[in-house]
């Protein structure tokens, strides 16, 4: 070959290599290839449907980013057929023990005698009568017993995945039973497109090396727990981890648990890893895939129960990106990668016009209504922060999430616990109420974080469970006024009637005076003020004395609202707050329908704010796939609400910067709102219908005028009115519909006083 030709070839090769390097360096992804991380659907959408079922696989394809891989745990039957099933033992996720109750056996698995219904004891024909069920009992049983067990070929012919990942967990076990997994895979590859093969056994890769040709699947070595023994080398997986060049001799990538990359301490907080496994593996030429992602399990407290935040810490942390994630909820993995990666703190909001309103500040991360909760809510991107105003015995207004201090502080562990009393107008059980202590006594109380899902053993941010301090309403207003990030404040006023009549405390006047003192009443601040109450008379009183926006809260679950009720609300309110179930009706944690409440209120020019949004998966119907972002998306895009009231403002504020909402003409499936009731149609037995929630009428709106402030008797104590008290409402106010009767009675009384009989 002439010298000039050789030089030309070298120049071309250098240019090609440089082009690849430039493409890698210009990519926002820090993966080995520079491509976006791969989404791998473990057994399909196994977080909702039974693992490896037809619906699990098809739903994963429908709701995942293009190019996602379907994961199949391959097991062999007695007659050598390859099935997709999550475990060696069929009884872990199928009805086999009910169909064949007498076919249980014991086998040594990795040296441990194990009992169960093993795949190797059943032919493929035997399994025709067996159906799949959930393998994790905390998940819904509504899809159990519907779907048959699928073969590897079934998945490819019925689903036709873009990418197919086969995992071989127990090759040595099958070999001991004279069944060859390697022969099955090689045979299957002639009719099935296999893109990835993984296994935790080194010897398995030795057997299949070179058997698939140049365009065969990528081999991925799976790491188990660091202390577990790999059977071929007789080394722990932790030891093999220190020799990645050895792994590179038989595999193109590694699959590791999340803890290998971002370990947790005993309290479920992230701890800095000693070194970056991802960067070391990339230097060795190995791709890194990570297992263990699921929305319905406890994750590090650092993520505030937000699965998107967890994904982003693995794919978009500024230091590295893993090459793929293995997830039971591929929709969340897809949206994290395609919609929320590389946003940055200053990412542009995508024109989604709704308010992010805090609930007691960022009360999912810190004790509610404390300085720390409010600071974090502002930092996290809340548009409006809120204060639930309470009154001390000396008439000082301050912020607290409950009028009962035992719900919001550690007061029950102090000498003030002796001040517990029964106030039927507020609660049917005793409490230590704010009006029983002075502000000087209250201000030094230790706050306590709310744990609404304690019964599920789910606890919020335990390291900060008593952090922060309670603040005055004036301090709250000054904090908001000094922030350039907020558009408004929401002040919630409840129990005004009781405080006036029984405690001699005028919360309305206290709020108005404080607003004036902090500059809100004279127009020196641009921060919008909203006053919220469940009592229409409270809002009427504020309307008489100020021009602040009034927000009426409907604290009942309703299925509809009458036109007359809306007309009444418009007389004193500028907006309405309703609960989530007044938007989407529920049945056994499934959504049945969307009500017309939002539509009717908005047609009357009343914005609708909805509460309460929380990140914990147990707070959401199954339709939202244990993903708070899916829930927010469904209420914003699906129901068109005007604001979210949330204990986790960061999640809602990040949604506003969602890249998928502003750059694509057609929403991707993982960002499209769901169709209400569609998931319920797929269950094995639809639960019997329940009576619908009531219709909200004008009778529910009407309240008597606020009573005058009654001076508190020095000898009176909270709860003295117990015998004459009416049944309490959830809001702590007794709702009446007797305005007309009161006015008539007042007129008759005046006539009687002015009559000769009274003179």
XYZ file of C-alpha atoms in Angstrom:
759
model
C 0.000 0.000 0.000
C 1.467 3.408 -0.946
C 2.636 5.622 1.895
C 0.130 8.334 0.957
C -2.739 5.854 1.228
C -1.577 4.706 4.644
C -1.381 8.313 5.848
C -4.851 9.021 4.473
C -6.294 6.012 6.312
C -4.648 7.141 9.542
C -6.066 10.636 9.162
C -9.562 9.234 8.575
C -9.324 6.960 11.613
C -8.078 9.811 13.788
C -10.940 12.011 12.625
C -13.476 9.265 13.296
C -12.073 8.647 16.762
C -12.003 12.373 17.489
C -15.626 12.609 16.378
C -16.616 9.878 18.833
C -14.667 11.566 21.622
C -16.313 14.904 20.883
C -19.752 13.259 20.894
C -18.967 11.626 24.260
C -17.697 14.857 25.795
C -20.550 16.949 24.416
C -23.212 14.598 25.755
C -24.929 15.707 28.978
C -24.782 12.101 30.135
C -21.773 10.783 32.035
C -22.475 7.199 31.034
C -19.800 5.067 29.425
C -21.288 5.543 25.948
C -22.577 9.071 26.423
C -26.127 7.847 25.798
C -29.025 8.239 28.190
C -29.209 5.519 30.872
C -31.154 2.409 29.944
C -34.484 1.806 31.661
C -34.889 -1.887 32.498
C -38.375 -3.003 33.513
C -37.929 -5.810 36.042
C -40.584 -8.353 35.145
C -42.332 -5.535 33.289
C -44.300 -3.054 35.381
C -44.013 -5.380 38.360
C -44.683 -2.655 40.903
C -48.347 -2.834 39.945
C -49.060 -6.072 38.070
C -47.745 -9.542 38.951
C -44.100 -9.904 37.987
C -43.566 -11.234 34.446
C -47.267 -11.147 33.572
C -48.602 -10.141 30.172
C -50.050 -6.905 31.513
C -46.867 -6.097 33.394
C -44.806 -6.407 30.217
C -47.250 -4.651 27.912
C -47.846 -1.784 30.358
C -44.093 -1.314 30.752
C -43.706 -0.953 26.990
C -46.618 1.491 26.805
C -45.401 3.762 29.593
C -41.614 3.683 29.261
C -39.106 5.704 27.297
C -38.363 4.283 23.815
C -35.620 1.668 23.818
C -36.327 0.400 27.318
C -35.495 -3.224 28.065
C -37.850 -5.863 29.421
C -36.253 -8.006 32.130
C -37.044 -11.711 32.333
C -35.778 -13.958 35.123
C -35.353 -17.196 33.184
C -36.264 -20.461 34.913
C -36.319 -23.935 33.375
C -39.193 -26.371 33.654
C -38.992 -30.142 33.992
C -39.100 -30.501 30.207
C -36.469 -27.822 29.580
C -38.764 -24.963 28.619
C -37.648 -21.467 29.546
C -40.214 -19.405 31.438
C -40.129 -15.847 32.753
C -40.654 -16.101 36.488
C -39.012 -14.128 39.331
C -37.847 -17.069 41.425
C -36.810 -20.720 41.425
C -39.774 -21.447 43.652
C -43.145 -21.072 41.975
C -45.010 -20.606 45.255
C -43.368 -17.207 45.753
C -45.437 -15.562 43.013
C -48.044 -17.988 41.653
C -51.042 -20.112 42.613
C -49.084 -23.361 42.281
C -49.521 -24.461 45.902
C -53.310 -24.267 45.519
C -53.355 -26.088 42.190
C -50.803 -28.748 43.218
C -50.878 -28.806 47.049
C -48.927 -32.077 47.337
C -45.957 -31.368 45.070
C -43.703 -29.495 47.446
C -40.057 -30.662 47.555
C -36.688 -29.721 49.034
C -33.466 -29.008 47.134
C -30.077 -27.554 48.054
C -29.828 -24.019 46.629
C -26.389 -22.447 46.975
C -25.661 -25.010 49.667
C -28.823 -24.310 51.671
C -31.678 -26.818 51.889
C -34.724 -25.014 50.494
C -38.324 -26.153 50.454
C -40.996 -25.165 47.970
C -42.633 -25.787 44.605
C -39.712 -25.672 42.166
C -40.014 -25.027 38.439
C -37.983 -28.154 37.697
C -40.768 -30.378 39.080
C -43.385 -29.140 36.605
C -43.710 -29.455 32.875
C -44.827 -26.507 30.809
C -48.172 -28.234 30.370
C -48.528 -28.578 34.157
C -48.194 -24.827 34.460
C -51.146 -24.120 32.181
C -53.396 -24.260 35.246
C -51.165 -22.007 37.341
C -51.572 -18.221 37.335
C -49.395 -15.388 38.570
C -49.879 -13.422 41.783
C -47.998 -10.578 43.414
C -44.697 -11.595 44.968
C -44.642 -8.676 47.431
C -47.592 -8.847 49.788
C -47.731 -5.103 50.449
C -48.819 -4.589 46.841
C -52.404 -4.847 45.668
C -53.952 -8.283 45.288
C -56.507 -7.030 42.765
C -54.515 -8.357 39.787
C -53.760 -11.793 41.259
C -54.900 -14.963 39.540
C -55.556 -13.389 36.130
C -52.409 -13.945 34.093
C -50.713 -17.193 32.978
C -47.006 -17.925 33.215
C -45.232 -16.860 30.019
C -42.386 -18.528 28.189
C -39.429 -16.524 26.915
C -40.797 -16.901 23.414
C -44.266 -15.741 24.534
C -42.835 -12.422 25.685
C -41.066 -11.715 22.426
C -43.941 -12.763 20.174
C -46.774 -11.160 22.144
C -45.011 -8.024 23.373
C -42.241 -7.538 20.797
C -39.917 -5.548 23.078
C -37.317 -3.230 21.590
C -34.768 -4.674 23.977
C -34.889 -7.954 25.893
C -32.817 -8.740 28.985
C -32.564 -12.320 30.269
C -31.305 -12.885 33.795
C -29.987 -16.303 34.811
C -29.831 -16.386 38.586
C -29.266 -20.091 39.260
C -27.386 -21.765 36.400
C -25.482 -24.054 38.788
C -28.739 -25.283 40.332
C -30.210 -26.246 36.962
C -26.978 -27.964 35.976
C -27.184 -30.078 39.148
C -30.631 -31.196 37.977
C -29.283 -32.117 34.493
C -30.873 -29.086 32.833
C -28.693 -26.832 30.698
C -29.465 -23.134 30.767
C -26.703 -22.385 28.271
C -28.153 -24.784 25.715
C -31.602 -23.288 26.166
C -30.333 -19.740 25.616
C -28.293 -20.625 22.556
C -31.264 -22.441 21.074
C -33.650 -19.607 21.961
C -31.377 -17.002 20.398
C -32.136 -18.462 16.976
C -35.781 -17.384 17.256
C -35.667 -14.737 19.988
C -33.759 -11.465 19.928
C -31.726 -11.294 23.150
C -29.924 -8.027 23.900
C -28.559 -8.617 27.401
C -27.757 -11.659 29.526
C -26.878 -11.306 33.191
C -25.897 -13.743 35.913
C -24.146 -13.743 39.296
C -22.146 -16.879 38.356
C -18.758 -16.553 36.650
C -18.822 -20.131 35.339
C -22.024 -19.453 33.423
C -20.270 -16.807 31.298
C -17.417 -19.216 30.657
C -19.903 -21.716 29.182
C -21.629 -19.235 26.883
C -18.609 -17.182 25.851
C -18.331 -17.008 22.058
C -21.512 -19.027 21.491
C -23.707 -16.162 20.213
C -21.582 -14.701 17.413
C -20.297 -11.182 16.922
C -23.718 -9.543 17.232
C -24.772 -11.488 20.266
C -26.063 -10.104 23.557
C -24.039 -8.050 25.998
C -22.925 -9.992 29.066
C -23.503 -8.355 32.459
C -22.094 -9.771 35.684
C -24.499 -9.403 38.595
C -23.134 -8.646 42.055
C -25.090 -9.954 45.021
C -24.520 -8.841 48.610
C -20.868 -8.070 49.289
C -20.595 -10.859 51.875
C -22.154 -13.519 49.613
C -19.872 -16.113 48.012
C -19.603 -16.394 44.228
C -19.674 -20.187 43.598
C -17.087 -20.382 40.811
C -14.254 -18.350 42.341
C -15.266 -19.040 45.950
C -14.662 -15.348 46.628
C -17.051 -12.832 48.095
C -18.643 -10.418 45.691
C -17.016 -7.648 47.693
C -13.606 -9.134 46.849
C -14.428 -9.465 43.155
C -15.456 -5.809 43.167
C -11.840 -4.822 43.761
C -10.770 -6.659 40.598
C -12.892 -5.142 37.840
C -10.252 -5.927 35.204
C -11.021 -9.610 35.857
C -14.747 -8.998 35.328
C -13.950 -7.222 32.059
C -12.471 -10.479 30.701
C -15.929 -12.062 30.439
C -18.493 -9.237 30.743
C -19.248 -5.841 29.225
C -20.992 -4.508 32.290
C -21.871 -5.056 35.917
C -25.210 -5.012 37.726
C -24.982 -3.903 41.354
C -27.427 -3.058 44.169
C -27.974 0.630 44.918
C -25.984 0.352 48.136
C -22.794 -0.440 46.205
C -22.857 3.094 44.798
C -24.718 5.198 47.372
C -24.650 3.345 50.711
C -26.951 4.114 53.638
C -26.331 4.229 57.364
C -28.449 2.463 59.975
C -30.956 5.338 59.987
C -31.523 5.223 56.230
C -29.454 8.305 55.406
C -26.913 8.478 52.609
C -23.258 8.231 53.594
C -20.370 9.291 51.345
C -18.966 6.218 49.568
C -15.226 5.611 49.989
C -14.780 5.914 46.209
C -16.856 6.024 43.077
C -17.577 2.544 41.793
C -19.150 3.987 38.652
C -16.072 5.982 37.665
C -13.769 3.037 38.407
C -15.925 0.696 36.333
C -16.041 3.149 33.445
C -12.245 3.402 33.530
C -12.170 -0.395 33.223
C -14.518 -0.202 30.225
C -17.486 -1.656 32.091
C -21.023 -0.300 31.983
C -22.757 -0.005 35.360
C -26.383 -1.008 35.845
C -28.110 -0.595 39.191
C -30.842 -2.758 40.733
C -33.316 -2.268 43.559
C -35.434 0.652 42.363
C -39.065 0.580 43.458
C -41.455 3.400 44.382
C -43.218 1.490 47.143
C -40.307 0.743 49.433
C -38.523 2.898 51.972
C -35.770 4.952 50.382
C -33.131 7.208 51.915
C -34.577 10.033 54.005
C -32.435 12.375 51.912
C -34.939 11.930 49.052
C -38.023 13.003 51.062
C -39.967 9.930 49.848
C -39.608 11.182 46.262
C -38.527 8.383 43.888
C -37.597 10.837 41.117
C -35.032 12.419 43.429
C -33.548 8.993 44.041
C -33.202 8.225 40.344
C -31.609 11.603 39.686
C -28.974 10.957 42.334
C -27.809 7.983 40.247
C -28.127 9.416 36.747
C -27.646 13.178 37.155
C -25.538 14.072 40.174
C -22.805 16.039 38.415
C -20.105 13.434 39.055
C -21.256 10.316 37.224
C -24.213 8.609 35.633
C -24.964 4.937 35.816
C -25.634 3.241 32.490
C -29.005 1.778 33.404
C -31.538 1.302 36.189
C -33.511 -1.849 36.971
C -36.930 -0.786 38.200
C -40.303 -2.195 39.217
C -41.811 1.142 38.124
C -40.265 1.904 34.703
C -42.604 4.873 34.175
C -40.917 6.762 37.011
C -37.464 5.808 35.764
C -38.416 7.034 32.285
C -39.756 10.393 33.424
C -36.754 10.925 35.707
C -34.335 10.436 32.831
C -36.260 12.119 30.027
C -38.146 14.891 31.837
C -36.265 15.845 34.997
C -32.579 15.246 34.312
C -30.211 18.186 33.741
C -32.736 20.782 34.816
C -30.534 22.707 37.212
C -31.781 25.090 39.868
C -32.494 27.841 37.352
C -34.313 25.757 34.754
C -37.128 27.607 33.040
C -40.652 26.934 34.234
C -42.617 25.406 31.394
C -45.617 27.741 31.471
C -47.645 25.500 33.761
C -49.760 28.048 35.578
C -50.512 26.766 39.056
C -49.536 27.758 42.563
C -47.348 25.641 44.784
C -48.726 26.316 48.265
C -46.989 24.885 51.297
C -48.810 23.069 54.076
C -47.209 24.286 57.308
C -44.063 24.982 55.322
C -42.032 22.018 54.106
C -43.598 19.945 56.869
C -42.639 16.659 55.239
C -38.992 17.455 56.010
C -39.149 19.478 59.233
C -41.646 20.025 62.037
C -44.491 22.049 60.582
C -44.755 25.819 61.035
C -41.167 26.152 62.246
C -38.540 28.516 60.910
C -36.735 25.590 59.245
C -39.893 24.332 57.542
C -40.606 27.774 56.109
C -37.006 28.374 55.031
C -36.964 25.068 53.173
C -40.350 25.706 51.548
C -39.024 28.986 50.144
C -35.767 27.394 49.018
C -37.660 24.486 47.455
C -39.683 26.781 45.214
C -43.037 27.295 46.931
C -45.024 30.188 45.486
C -47.049 30.648 48.662
C -46.189 29.728 52.231
C -48.880 29.252 54.828
C -49.441 29.883 58.510
C -52.123 28.131 60.540
C -52.749 30.844 63.102
C -53.226 29.849 66.740
C -53.708 32.057 69.783
C -51.904 31.901 73.102
C -53.744 32.654 76.321
C -52.318 36.186 76.329
C -53.626 36.876 72.833
C -50.439 36.426 70.804
C -50.974 34.999 67.279
C -48.395 32.455 66.128
C -48.076 29.631 63.606
C -48.754 26.031 64.562
C -50.152 23.152 62.569
C -52.579 22.298 65.361
C -54.453 24.123 68.099
C -53.595 21.078 70.232
C -49.918 21.465 71.112
C -49.599 17.743 71.839
C -50.003 17.198 68.084
C -47.223 19.572 67.083
C -44.742 19.712 69.975
C -43.227 17.579 72.717
C -45.389 19.296 75.347
C -46.729 15.982 76.658
C -43.235 15.337 78.050
C -43.188 18.587 79.996
C -44.952 19.765 83.189
C -47.461 21.555 80.921
C -49.010 18.150 80.253
C -51.065 18.792 83.394
C -53.000 21.415 81.448
C -54.643 18.820 79.259
C -58.378 19.408 79.042
C -61.452 18.275 77.138
C -62.978 20.796 74.737
C -65.839 19.085 72.879
C -66.247 22.039 70.515
C -62.793 21.233 69.161
C -62.217 17.521 69.700
C -63.858 14.517 71.315
C -60.565 13.671 73.030
C -58.489 15.731 75.402
C -55.694 18.052 74.366
C -53.213 20.654 75.561
C -54.465 23.707 73.769
C -52.603 26.820 72.728
C -55.027 29.053 74.646
C -54.027 27.302 77.868
C -50.460 28.649 77.721
C -48.873 32.052 77.274
C -46.611 32.730 74.314
C -43.646 32.888 76.701
C -44.459 29.305 77.685
C -45.110 28.138 74.135
C -42.132 29.659 72.362
C -39.609 27.372 74.080
C -41.497 24.139 73.407
C -39.697 21.559 71.295
C -41.522 21.084 67.985
C -42.302 17.612 66.649
C -42.476 16.520 63.037
C -45.754 15.021 61.866
C -45.745 11.308 61.061
C -49.115 10.623 59.411
C -48.069 7.110 58.344
C -46.643 5.888 61.599
C -48.945 2.858 61.391
C -46.992 1.784 58.290
C -43.728 2.240 60.233
C -42.915 5.136 57.924
C -41.239 8.053 59.693
C -40.189 11.402 58.335
C -36.630 12.739 58.619
C -35.883 11.315 62.097
C -32.609 13.244 62.400
C -34.579 16.505 62.252
C -37.777 15.395 63.932
C -37.451 18.026 66.687
C -35.544 20.739 64.831
C -36.512 24.370 64.396
C -38.612 26.710 66.485
C -42.188 27.947 66.457
C -42.554 31.499 65.163
C -44.925 34.386 65.627
C -47.322 35.401 62.882
C -45.364 38.654 62.636
C -42.100 36.730 62.137
C -43.764 34.621 59.469
C -44.994 37.708 57.627
C -41.602 39.407 57.822
C -39.919 36.274 56.503
C -42.255 36.212 53.506
C -41.911 39.945 52.906
C -38.132 39.694 52.834
C -38.170 36.880 50.258
C -37.889 37.705 46.572
C -39.010 34.201 45.625
C -42.538 34.162 47.039
C -45.675 35.535 45.433
C -47.922 35.307 48.477
C -48.851 34.058 51.921
C -51.872 32.057 53.033
C -53.146 32.565 56.571
C -55.508 29.900 57.878
C -57.988 30.867 60.583
C -60.059 28.249 62.396
C -61.909 27.942 65.713
C -62.723 31.656 65.686
C -66.187 31.141 67.195
C -64.936 29.120 70.157
C -62.037 31.482 70.809
C -64.380 34.489 70.874
C -67.117 32.923 72.973
C -65.154 30.829 75.446
C -61.626 32.246 75.574
C -62.180 35.950 74.965
C -59.704 35.863 72.057
C -60.346 37.645 68.768
C -58.196 35.837 66.182
C -59.617 37.940 63.325
C -58.512 41.194 64.942
C -55.150 39.701 65.908
C -54.451 38.710 62.309
C -55.552 42.060 60.879
C -53.514 44.005 63.415
C -50.414 41.917 62.727
C -50.791 42.377 58.972
C -50.969 46.115 59.473
C -47.999 46.173 61.837
C -45.827 44.254 59.360
C -46.642 46.512 56.422
C -49.183 44.363 54.617
C -52.133 46.596 55.410
C -50.742 49.842 54.033
C -49.637 48.648 50.608
C -45.896 48.752 51.292
C -45.486 45.078 50.349
C -46.274 43.378 47.070
C -46.730 39.978 48.672
C -50.285 38.784 48.124
C -52.253 37.868 51.232
C -54.850 35.092 51.229
C -57.033 34.344 54.246
C -58.385 30.797 54.431
C -61.132 29.348 56.599
C -63.773 26.644 56.619
C -66.128 29.126 58.278
C -67.780 31.487 55.815
C -68.506 34.021 58.558
C -64.802 34.352 59.290
C -64.164 35.265 55.672
C -67.116 37.653 55.649
C -65.605 39.402 58.677
C -62.236 39.734 56.960
C -63.949 41.050 53.820
C -65.670 43.749 55.846
C -62.415 44.976 57.333
C -59.850 44.405 54.565
C -59.230 43.757 50.888
C -57.253 40.567 51.297
C -58.185 37.596 49.120
C -60.515 35.147 50.816
C -60.122 31.406 50.303
C -62.999 29.165 51.328
C -62.045 25.652 52.380
C -64.517 22.806 51.870
C -63.388 20.252 54.411
C -65.870 17.518 53.423
C -65.350 14.970 50.670
C -67.925 15.901 48.037
C -69.038 14.446 44.715
C -70.683 17.615 43.390
C -71.500 21.182 44.323
C -74.780 22.973 43.728
C -75.004 26.181 41.717
C -76.583 27.967 44.664
C -73.653 26.988 46.884
C -71.237 28.411 44.324
C -73.192 31.657 44.167
C -73.064 31.937 47.953
C -69.318 31.275 47.999
C -68.689 33.958 45.376
C -70.185 36.569 47.696
C -67.296 36.313 50.140
C -64.497 34.207 48.581
C -61.991 34.617 45.759
C -60.916 30.965 45.603
C -61.811 27.536 46.994
C -59.815 24.716 48.591
C -61.086 21.157 48.231
C -59.685 17.740 49.088
C -58.190 15.350 46.555
C -61.135 12.952 46.791
C -63.475 15.761 45.784
C -61.664 15.739 42.430
C -61.161 12.005 41.901
C -63.520 9.596 43.642
C -61.953 6.466 45.159
C -62.958 2.868 45.720
C -60.525 0.543 47.508
C -57.637 2.882 46.620
C -58.569 2.883 42.946
C -59.931 5.947 41.173
C -63.449 5.450 39.852
C -64.271 8.785 38.235
C -63.499 12.463 38.018
C -66.089 14.759 39.566
C -67.223 18.027 37.987
C -66.484 20.095 41.098
C -63.337 21.731 39.689
C -64.988 22.504 36.373
C -68.057 24.089 37.982
C -66.047 26.261 40.355
C -63.705 27.443 37.616
C -66.612 28.302 35.324
C -67.717 30.657 38.089
C -64.256 32.276 38.111
C -63.230 30.611 41.359
C -59.683 29.165 41.272
C -59.415 25.727 42.882
C -56.575 24.706 45.175
C -56.392 21.060 46.220
C -54.963 19.430 49.336
C -53.204 17.461 50.660
C -50.285 16.346 48.515
C -47.747 14.099 50.206
C -44.829 12.100 48.842
C -45.351 8.870 50.774
C -46.631 6.216 48.375
C -49.307 5.048 50.826
C -51.015 8.437 50.436
C -51.768 7.806 46.759
C -54.240 5.616 44.854
C -52.765 2.793 42.801
C -53.550 4.791 39.658
C -50.580 7.061 40.413
C -48.080 4.177 40.568
C -46.696 5.202 43.986
C -45.193 8.288 42.348
C -46.049 11.756 43.745
C -45.063 13.362 40.442
C -47.627 11.241 38.587
C -50.212 12.355 41.115
C -49.371 16.034 40.648
C -49.411 15.634 36.872
C -52.842 14.001 37.010
C -54.326 16.854 39.015
C -52.649 19.616 36.985
C -52.941 18.306 33.426
C -55.809 15.891 34.005
C -58.111 17.873 36.295
C -56.755 21.348 35.598
C -56.576 22.546 39.199
C -55.052 25.948 39.991
C -52.815 25.007 42.878
C -51.401 22.203 44.988
C -51.245 22.410 48.766
C -48.339 20.204 49.700
C -46.109 19.152 52.574
C -43.294 18.632 50.045
C -43.069 21.845 47.948
C -39.881 20.739 46.203
C -41.621 17.934 44.307
C -44.398 20.199 43.048
C -42.023 23.069 42.204
C -39.731 20.736 40.241
C -42.736 19.556 38.252
C -43.128 23.102 36.914
C -39.678 22.820 35.308
C -40.533 19.473 33.755
C -38.845 19.476 30.356
C -41.380 17.092 28.821
C -44.162 19.658 29.197
C -42.537 22.328 27.084
C -40.492 20.711 24.348
C -42.748 18.085 22.825
C -45.928 18.532 20.832
C -47.259 15.209 22.052
C -46.749 14.291 25.679
C -44.744 11.099 26.211
C -46.773 8.304 27.824
C -44.973 8.690 31.142
C -46.181 12.304 31.351
C -49.695 11.912 29.938
C -52.518 12.159 32.492
C -54.304 8.891 33.206
C -57.909 8.166 32.328
C -59.930 8.016 35.587
C -61.322 4.552 36.228
C -59.263 2.793 33.572
C -57.070 0.860 36.011
C -60.049 -0.361 38.009
C -61.378 -2.090 34.895
C -58.330 -4.380 34.866
C -58.781 -5.865 38.349
C -59.863 -9.461 38.845
C -63.059 -8.472 40.672
C -64.416 -4.938 40.823
C -65.420 -4.135 44.424
C -69.088 -3.344 45.052
C -69.962 0.302 44.539
C -70.239 2.513 47.589
C -72.576 5.390 48.222
C -71.218 8.537 46.569
C -69.897 11.414 48.604
C -72.540 14.071 49.345
C -73.354 17.088 47.208
C -72.215 20.383 48.706
C -75.150 22.808 48.954
C -75.840 26.344 50.109
C -76.953 24.952 53.476
C -73.372 23.795 53.955
C -72.055 27.259 53.230
C -74.332 29.282 55.499
C -72.982 30.172 58.935
C -74.308 32.467 61.679
C -72.429 35.743 62.103
C -69.392 35.604 64.332
C -70.362 36.201 67.967
C -68.917 39.126 69.860
C -65.823 38.593 71.961
C -66.890 37.474 75.416
C -64.583 38.337 78.259
C -63.193 35.158 79.726
C -64.204 34.496 83.304
C -61.170 34.227 85.604
C -62.547 30.963 86.987
C -63.601 29.424 83.681
C -61.566 26.678 82.192
C -61.516 25.191 78.717
C -64.169 22.529 78.522
C -66.607 24.038 81.050
C -69.166 24.087 78.246
C -68.960 20.337 77.776
C -72.517 19.557 78.819
C -74.048 22.113 76.463
C -71.698 21.558 73.568
C -72.880 20.423 70.188
C -71.206 17.613 68.325
C -67.865 18.838 66.930
C -67.189 19.277 63.216
C -63.871 18.139 61.775
C -62.791 21.772 61.534
C -63.650 22.404 65.167
C -66.520 24.765 64.289
C -70.211 23.989 64.731
C -71.837 24.548 61.369
C -75.414 25.882 61.478
C -77.898 26.873 58.826
C -80.028 29.121 60.968
C -79.017 32.602 59.808
C -82.578 33.488 58.852
C -83.921 32.228 62.158
C -81.388 34.299 64.062
C -82.312 37.462 62.184
C -86.043 36.841 62.712
C -85.477 36.172 66.403
C -83.453 39.390 66.688
C -86.261 41.395 65.068
C -88.892 39.938 67.383
C -86.680 40.645 70.358
C -86.329 44.299 69.391
C -90.091 44.611 68.952
C -90.677 43.058 72.373
C -88.162 45.364 74.052
C -89.787 48.439 72.525
C -93.317 47.318 73.443
C -95.233 48.745 76.427
C -95.039 45.367 78.159
C -91.330 45.771 78.500
C -91.401 49.374 79.703
